[in-house]
PDB file of C-alpha atoms in Angstrom:
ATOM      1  CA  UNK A   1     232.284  63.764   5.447  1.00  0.00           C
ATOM      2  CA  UNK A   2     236.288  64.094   6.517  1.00  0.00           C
ATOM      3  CA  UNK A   3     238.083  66.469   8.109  1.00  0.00           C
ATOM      4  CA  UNK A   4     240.743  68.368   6.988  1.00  0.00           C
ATOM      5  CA  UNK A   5     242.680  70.622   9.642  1.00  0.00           C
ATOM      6  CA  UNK A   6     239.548  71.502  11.312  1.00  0.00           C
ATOM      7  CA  UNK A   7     237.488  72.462   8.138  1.00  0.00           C
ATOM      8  CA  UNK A   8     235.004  69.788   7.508  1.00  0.00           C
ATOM      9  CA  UNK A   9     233.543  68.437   3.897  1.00  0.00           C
ATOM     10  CA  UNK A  10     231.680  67.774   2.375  1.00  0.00           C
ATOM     11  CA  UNK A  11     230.167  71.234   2.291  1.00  0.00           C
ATOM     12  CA  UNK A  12     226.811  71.767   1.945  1.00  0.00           C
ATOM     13  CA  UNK A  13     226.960  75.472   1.459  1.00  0.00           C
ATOM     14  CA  UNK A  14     228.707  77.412  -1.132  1.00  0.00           C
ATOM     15  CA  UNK A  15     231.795  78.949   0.424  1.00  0.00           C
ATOM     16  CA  UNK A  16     234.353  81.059  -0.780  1.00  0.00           C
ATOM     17  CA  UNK A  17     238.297  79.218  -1.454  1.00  0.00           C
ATOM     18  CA  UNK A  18     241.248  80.966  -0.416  1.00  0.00           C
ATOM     19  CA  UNK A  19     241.194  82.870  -3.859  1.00  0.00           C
ATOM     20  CA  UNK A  20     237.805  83.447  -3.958  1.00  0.00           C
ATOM     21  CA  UNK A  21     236.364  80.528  -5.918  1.00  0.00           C
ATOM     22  CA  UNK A  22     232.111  79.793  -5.017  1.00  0.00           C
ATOM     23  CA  UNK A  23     232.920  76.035  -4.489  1.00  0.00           C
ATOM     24  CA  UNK A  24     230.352  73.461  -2.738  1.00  0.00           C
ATOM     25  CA  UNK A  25     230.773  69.926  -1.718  1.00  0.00           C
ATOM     26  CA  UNK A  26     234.505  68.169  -2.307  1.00  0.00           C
ATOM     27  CA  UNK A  27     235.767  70.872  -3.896  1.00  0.00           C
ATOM     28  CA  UNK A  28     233.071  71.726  -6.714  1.00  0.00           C
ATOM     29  CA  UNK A  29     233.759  75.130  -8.554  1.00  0.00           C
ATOM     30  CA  UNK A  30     230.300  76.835  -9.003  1.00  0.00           C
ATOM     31  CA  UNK A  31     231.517  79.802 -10.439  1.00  0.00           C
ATOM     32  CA  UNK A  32     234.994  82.626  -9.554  1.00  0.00           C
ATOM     33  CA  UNK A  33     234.830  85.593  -8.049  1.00  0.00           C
ATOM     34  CA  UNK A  34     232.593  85.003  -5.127  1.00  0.00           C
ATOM     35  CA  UNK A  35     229.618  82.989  -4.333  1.00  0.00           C
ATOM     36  CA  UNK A  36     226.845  86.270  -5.499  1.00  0.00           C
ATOM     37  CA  UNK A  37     224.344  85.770  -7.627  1.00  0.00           C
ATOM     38  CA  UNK A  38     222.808  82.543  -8.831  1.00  0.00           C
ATOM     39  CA  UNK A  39     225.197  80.458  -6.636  1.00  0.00           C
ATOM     40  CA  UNK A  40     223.423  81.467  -3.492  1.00  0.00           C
ATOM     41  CA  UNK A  41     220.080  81.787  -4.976  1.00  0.00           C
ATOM     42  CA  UNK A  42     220.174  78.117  -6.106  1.00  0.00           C
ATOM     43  CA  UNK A  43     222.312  76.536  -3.050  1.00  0.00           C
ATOM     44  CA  UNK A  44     221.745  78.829  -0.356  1.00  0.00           C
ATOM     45  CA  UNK A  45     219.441  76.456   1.583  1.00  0.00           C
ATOM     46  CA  UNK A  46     222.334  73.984   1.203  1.00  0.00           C
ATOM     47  CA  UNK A  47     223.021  70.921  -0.127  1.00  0.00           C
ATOM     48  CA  UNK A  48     222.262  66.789   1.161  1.00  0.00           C
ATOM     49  CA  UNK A  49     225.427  65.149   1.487  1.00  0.00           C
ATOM     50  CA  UNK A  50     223.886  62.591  -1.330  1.00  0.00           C
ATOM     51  CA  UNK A  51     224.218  65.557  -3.655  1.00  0.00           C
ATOM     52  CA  UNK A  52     227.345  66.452  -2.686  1.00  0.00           C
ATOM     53  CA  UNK A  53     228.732  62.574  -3.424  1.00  0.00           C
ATOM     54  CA  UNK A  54     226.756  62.650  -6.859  1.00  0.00           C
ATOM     55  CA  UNK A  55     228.468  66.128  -7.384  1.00  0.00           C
ATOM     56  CA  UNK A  56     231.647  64.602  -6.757  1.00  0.00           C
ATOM     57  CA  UNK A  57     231.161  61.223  -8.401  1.00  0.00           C
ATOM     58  CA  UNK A  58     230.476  63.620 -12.065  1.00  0.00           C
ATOM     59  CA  UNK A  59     233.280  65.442 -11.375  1.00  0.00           C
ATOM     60  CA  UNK A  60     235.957  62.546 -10.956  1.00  0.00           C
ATOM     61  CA  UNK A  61     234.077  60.692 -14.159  1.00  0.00           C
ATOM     62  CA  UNK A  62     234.627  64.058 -16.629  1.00  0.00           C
ATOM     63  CA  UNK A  63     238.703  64.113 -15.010  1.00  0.00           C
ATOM     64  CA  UNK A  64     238.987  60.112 -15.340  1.00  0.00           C
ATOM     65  CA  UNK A  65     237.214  60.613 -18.860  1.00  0.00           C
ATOM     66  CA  UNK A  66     239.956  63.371 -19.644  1.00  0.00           C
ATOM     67  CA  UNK A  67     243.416  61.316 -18.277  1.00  0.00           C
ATOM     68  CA  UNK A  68     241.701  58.463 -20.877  1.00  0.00           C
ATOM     69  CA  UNK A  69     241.001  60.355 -23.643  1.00  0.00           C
ATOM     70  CA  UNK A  70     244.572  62.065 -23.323  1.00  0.00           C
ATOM     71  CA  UNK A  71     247.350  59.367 -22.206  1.00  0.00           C
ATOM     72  CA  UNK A  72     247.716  56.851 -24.977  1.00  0.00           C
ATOM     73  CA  UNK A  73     250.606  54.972 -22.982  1.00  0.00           C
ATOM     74  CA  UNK A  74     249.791  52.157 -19.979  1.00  0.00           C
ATOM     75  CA  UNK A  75     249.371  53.900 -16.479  1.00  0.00           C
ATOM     76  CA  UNK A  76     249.937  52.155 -12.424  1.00  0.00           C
ATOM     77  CA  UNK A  77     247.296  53.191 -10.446  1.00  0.00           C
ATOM     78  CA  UNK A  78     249.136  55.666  -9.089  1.00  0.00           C
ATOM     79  CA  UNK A  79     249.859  57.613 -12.329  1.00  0.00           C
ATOM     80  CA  UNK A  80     246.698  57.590 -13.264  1.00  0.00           C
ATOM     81  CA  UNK A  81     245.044  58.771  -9.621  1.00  0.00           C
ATOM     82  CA  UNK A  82     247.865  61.640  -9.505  1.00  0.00           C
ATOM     83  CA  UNK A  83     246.570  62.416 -12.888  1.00  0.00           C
ATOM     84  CA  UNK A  84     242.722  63.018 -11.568  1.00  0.00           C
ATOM     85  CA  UNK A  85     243.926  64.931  -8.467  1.00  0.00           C
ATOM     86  CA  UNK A  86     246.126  67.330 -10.614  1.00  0.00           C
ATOM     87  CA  UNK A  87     243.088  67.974 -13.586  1.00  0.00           C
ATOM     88  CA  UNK A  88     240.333  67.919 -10.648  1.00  0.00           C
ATOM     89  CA  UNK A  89     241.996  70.178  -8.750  1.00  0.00           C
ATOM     90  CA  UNK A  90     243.640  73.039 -12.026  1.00  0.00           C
ATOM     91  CA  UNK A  91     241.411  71.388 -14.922  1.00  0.00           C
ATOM     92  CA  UNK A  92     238.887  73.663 -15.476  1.00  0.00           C
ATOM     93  CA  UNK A  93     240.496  76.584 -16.176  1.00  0.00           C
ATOM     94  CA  UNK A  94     240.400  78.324 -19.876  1.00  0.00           C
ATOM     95  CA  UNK A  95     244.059  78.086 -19.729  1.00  0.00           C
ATOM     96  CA  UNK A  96     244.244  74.453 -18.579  1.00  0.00           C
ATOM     97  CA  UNK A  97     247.761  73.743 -17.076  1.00  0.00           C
ATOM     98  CA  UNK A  98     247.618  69.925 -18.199  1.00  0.00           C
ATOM     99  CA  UNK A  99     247.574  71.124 -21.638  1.00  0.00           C
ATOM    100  CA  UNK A 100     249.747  74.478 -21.600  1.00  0.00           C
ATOM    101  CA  UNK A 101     252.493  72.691 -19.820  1.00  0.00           C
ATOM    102  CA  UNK A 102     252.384  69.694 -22.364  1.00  0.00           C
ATOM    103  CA  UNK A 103     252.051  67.018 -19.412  1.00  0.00           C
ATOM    104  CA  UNK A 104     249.975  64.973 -21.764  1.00  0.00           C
ATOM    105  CA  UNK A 105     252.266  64.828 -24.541  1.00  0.00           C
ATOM    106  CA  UNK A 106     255.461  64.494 -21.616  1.00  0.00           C
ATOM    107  CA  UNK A 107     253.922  61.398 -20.650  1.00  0.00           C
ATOM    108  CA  UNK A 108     252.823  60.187 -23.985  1.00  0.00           C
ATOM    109  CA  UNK A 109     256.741  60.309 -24.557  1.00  0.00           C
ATOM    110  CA  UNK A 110     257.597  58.646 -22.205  1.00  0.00           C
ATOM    111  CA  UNK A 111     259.284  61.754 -20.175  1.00  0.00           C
ATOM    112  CA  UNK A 112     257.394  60.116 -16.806  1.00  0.00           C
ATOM    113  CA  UNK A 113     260.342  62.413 -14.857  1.00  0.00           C
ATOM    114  CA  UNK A 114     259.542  65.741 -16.476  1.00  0.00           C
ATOM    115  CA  UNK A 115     255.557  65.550 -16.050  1.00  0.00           C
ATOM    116  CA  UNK A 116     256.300  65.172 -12.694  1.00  0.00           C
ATOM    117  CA  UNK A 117     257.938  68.340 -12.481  1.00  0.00           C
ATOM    118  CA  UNK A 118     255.294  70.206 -14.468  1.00  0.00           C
ATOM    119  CA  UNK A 119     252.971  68.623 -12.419  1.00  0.00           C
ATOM    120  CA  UNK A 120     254.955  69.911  -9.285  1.00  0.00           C
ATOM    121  CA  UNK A 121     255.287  73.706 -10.703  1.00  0.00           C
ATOM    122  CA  UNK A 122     251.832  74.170  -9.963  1.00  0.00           C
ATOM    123  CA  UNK A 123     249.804  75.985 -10.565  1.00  0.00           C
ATOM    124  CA  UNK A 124     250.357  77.295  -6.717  1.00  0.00           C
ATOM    125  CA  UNK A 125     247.678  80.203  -6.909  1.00  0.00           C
ATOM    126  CA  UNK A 126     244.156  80.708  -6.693  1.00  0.00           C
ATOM    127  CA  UNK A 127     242.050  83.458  -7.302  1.00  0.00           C
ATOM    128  CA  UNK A 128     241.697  86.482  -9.189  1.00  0.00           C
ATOM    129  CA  UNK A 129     244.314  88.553  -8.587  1.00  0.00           C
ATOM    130  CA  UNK A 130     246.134  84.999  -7.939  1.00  0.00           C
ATOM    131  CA  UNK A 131     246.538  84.248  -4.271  1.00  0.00           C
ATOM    132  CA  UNK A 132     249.776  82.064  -3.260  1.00  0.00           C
ATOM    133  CA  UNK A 133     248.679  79.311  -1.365  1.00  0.00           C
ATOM    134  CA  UNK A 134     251.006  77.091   0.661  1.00  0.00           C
ATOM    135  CA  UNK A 135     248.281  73.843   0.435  1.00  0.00           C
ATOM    136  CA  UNK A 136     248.305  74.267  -3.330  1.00  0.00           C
ATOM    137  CA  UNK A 137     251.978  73.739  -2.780  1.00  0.00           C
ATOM    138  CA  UNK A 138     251.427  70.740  -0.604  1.00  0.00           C
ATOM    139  CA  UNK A 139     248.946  69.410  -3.145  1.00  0.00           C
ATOM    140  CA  UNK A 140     251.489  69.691  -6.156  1.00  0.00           C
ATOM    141  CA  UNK A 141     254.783  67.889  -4.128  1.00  0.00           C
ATOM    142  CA  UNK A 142     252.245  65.005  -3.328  1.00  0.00           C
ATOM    143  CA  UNK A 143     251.035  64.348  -6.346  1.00  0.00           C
ATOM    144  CA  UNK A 144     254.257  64.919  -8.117  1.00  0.00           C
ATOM    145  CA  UNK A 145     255.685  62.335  -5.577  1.00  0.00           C
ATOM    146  CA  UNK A 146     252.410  59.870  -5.950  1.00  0.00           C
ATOM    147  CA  UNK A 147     252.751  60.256 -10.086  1.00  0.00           C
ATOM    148  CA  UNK A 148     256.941  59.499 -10.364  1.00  0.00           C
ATOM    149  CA  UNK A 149     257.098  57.300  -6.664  1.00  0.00           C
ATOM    150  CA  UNK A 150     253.808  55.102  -6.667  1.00  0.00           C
ATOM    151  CA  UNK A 151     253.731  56.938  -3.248  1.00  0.00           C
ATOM    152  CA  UNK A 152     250.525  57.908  -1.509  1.00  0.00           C
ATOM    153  CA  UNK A 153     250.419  59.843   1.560  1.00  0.00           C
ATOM    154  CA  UNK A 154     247.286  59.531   3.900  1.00  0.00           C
TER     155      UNK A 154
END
């Protein structure tokens, strides 16, 4: 795994996000509002890191499948990796801020600058009652910047 701060993934226990998402591996959402009931009875004994990467690899083919399915206009790299980072990270909520904020139909338009600032007006919160979160913040400028700028921070 990498490190992040001093947090280390991936992880092979469900844990609880800042807003109290049950999330394993890079990120995975098992279920909100807490990791109780089936999550711990089917992953309490953890996870192999092999799982974890397959876990992953699903996830980022369903997002890549989505930006696809979505964008009918050419992508760079860039665009299209700020793209899976943004739906990976908000994309599967009921009220799914690619779609309520019209970023697919922004970009399909040609309006590259104002996806980038839907992009970058979050969604900043996690959790139910939403939680503010400073990283989601982070998150949002970087791949606001990577989607309009080509630019990729480490």
């Amino acid at each position: 795994g990498h490190n992040v701060g001093n947090k280390s993934y991936p992880d092979l226990f469900p844990y609880e996000d800042e807003g109290g998402t049950c999330t394993i591996g890079w990120g995975h959402v098992l279920q909100r509002g807490g990791c109780n009931g089936w999550p711990r009875k089917t992953y309490g004994n953890g996870i192999t890191t092999s799982l974890a990467q397959e876990i992953f690899d699903n996830d980022i083919d369903k997002f890549e499948g989505l930006i696809n399915n979505t964008i009918t206009v050419d992508l760079t790299q860039a665009q299209f990796d700020a793209l899976v980072s943004y739906t990976f990270n908000t994309g599967d909520q009921t009220n799914n801020p690619y779609f309520v904020k019209g970023i697919p139909d922004l970009i399909n338009n040609g309006n590259f600058e104002a996806a980038s600032e839907a992009i970058r007006s979050g969604p900043n919160t996690t959790g139910d009652p939403p939680v503010f979160i400073d990283k989601l913040v982070e998150r949002r400028n970087v791949e606001a910047n990577l989607f309009l700028f080509g630019i990729y921070f480490p």
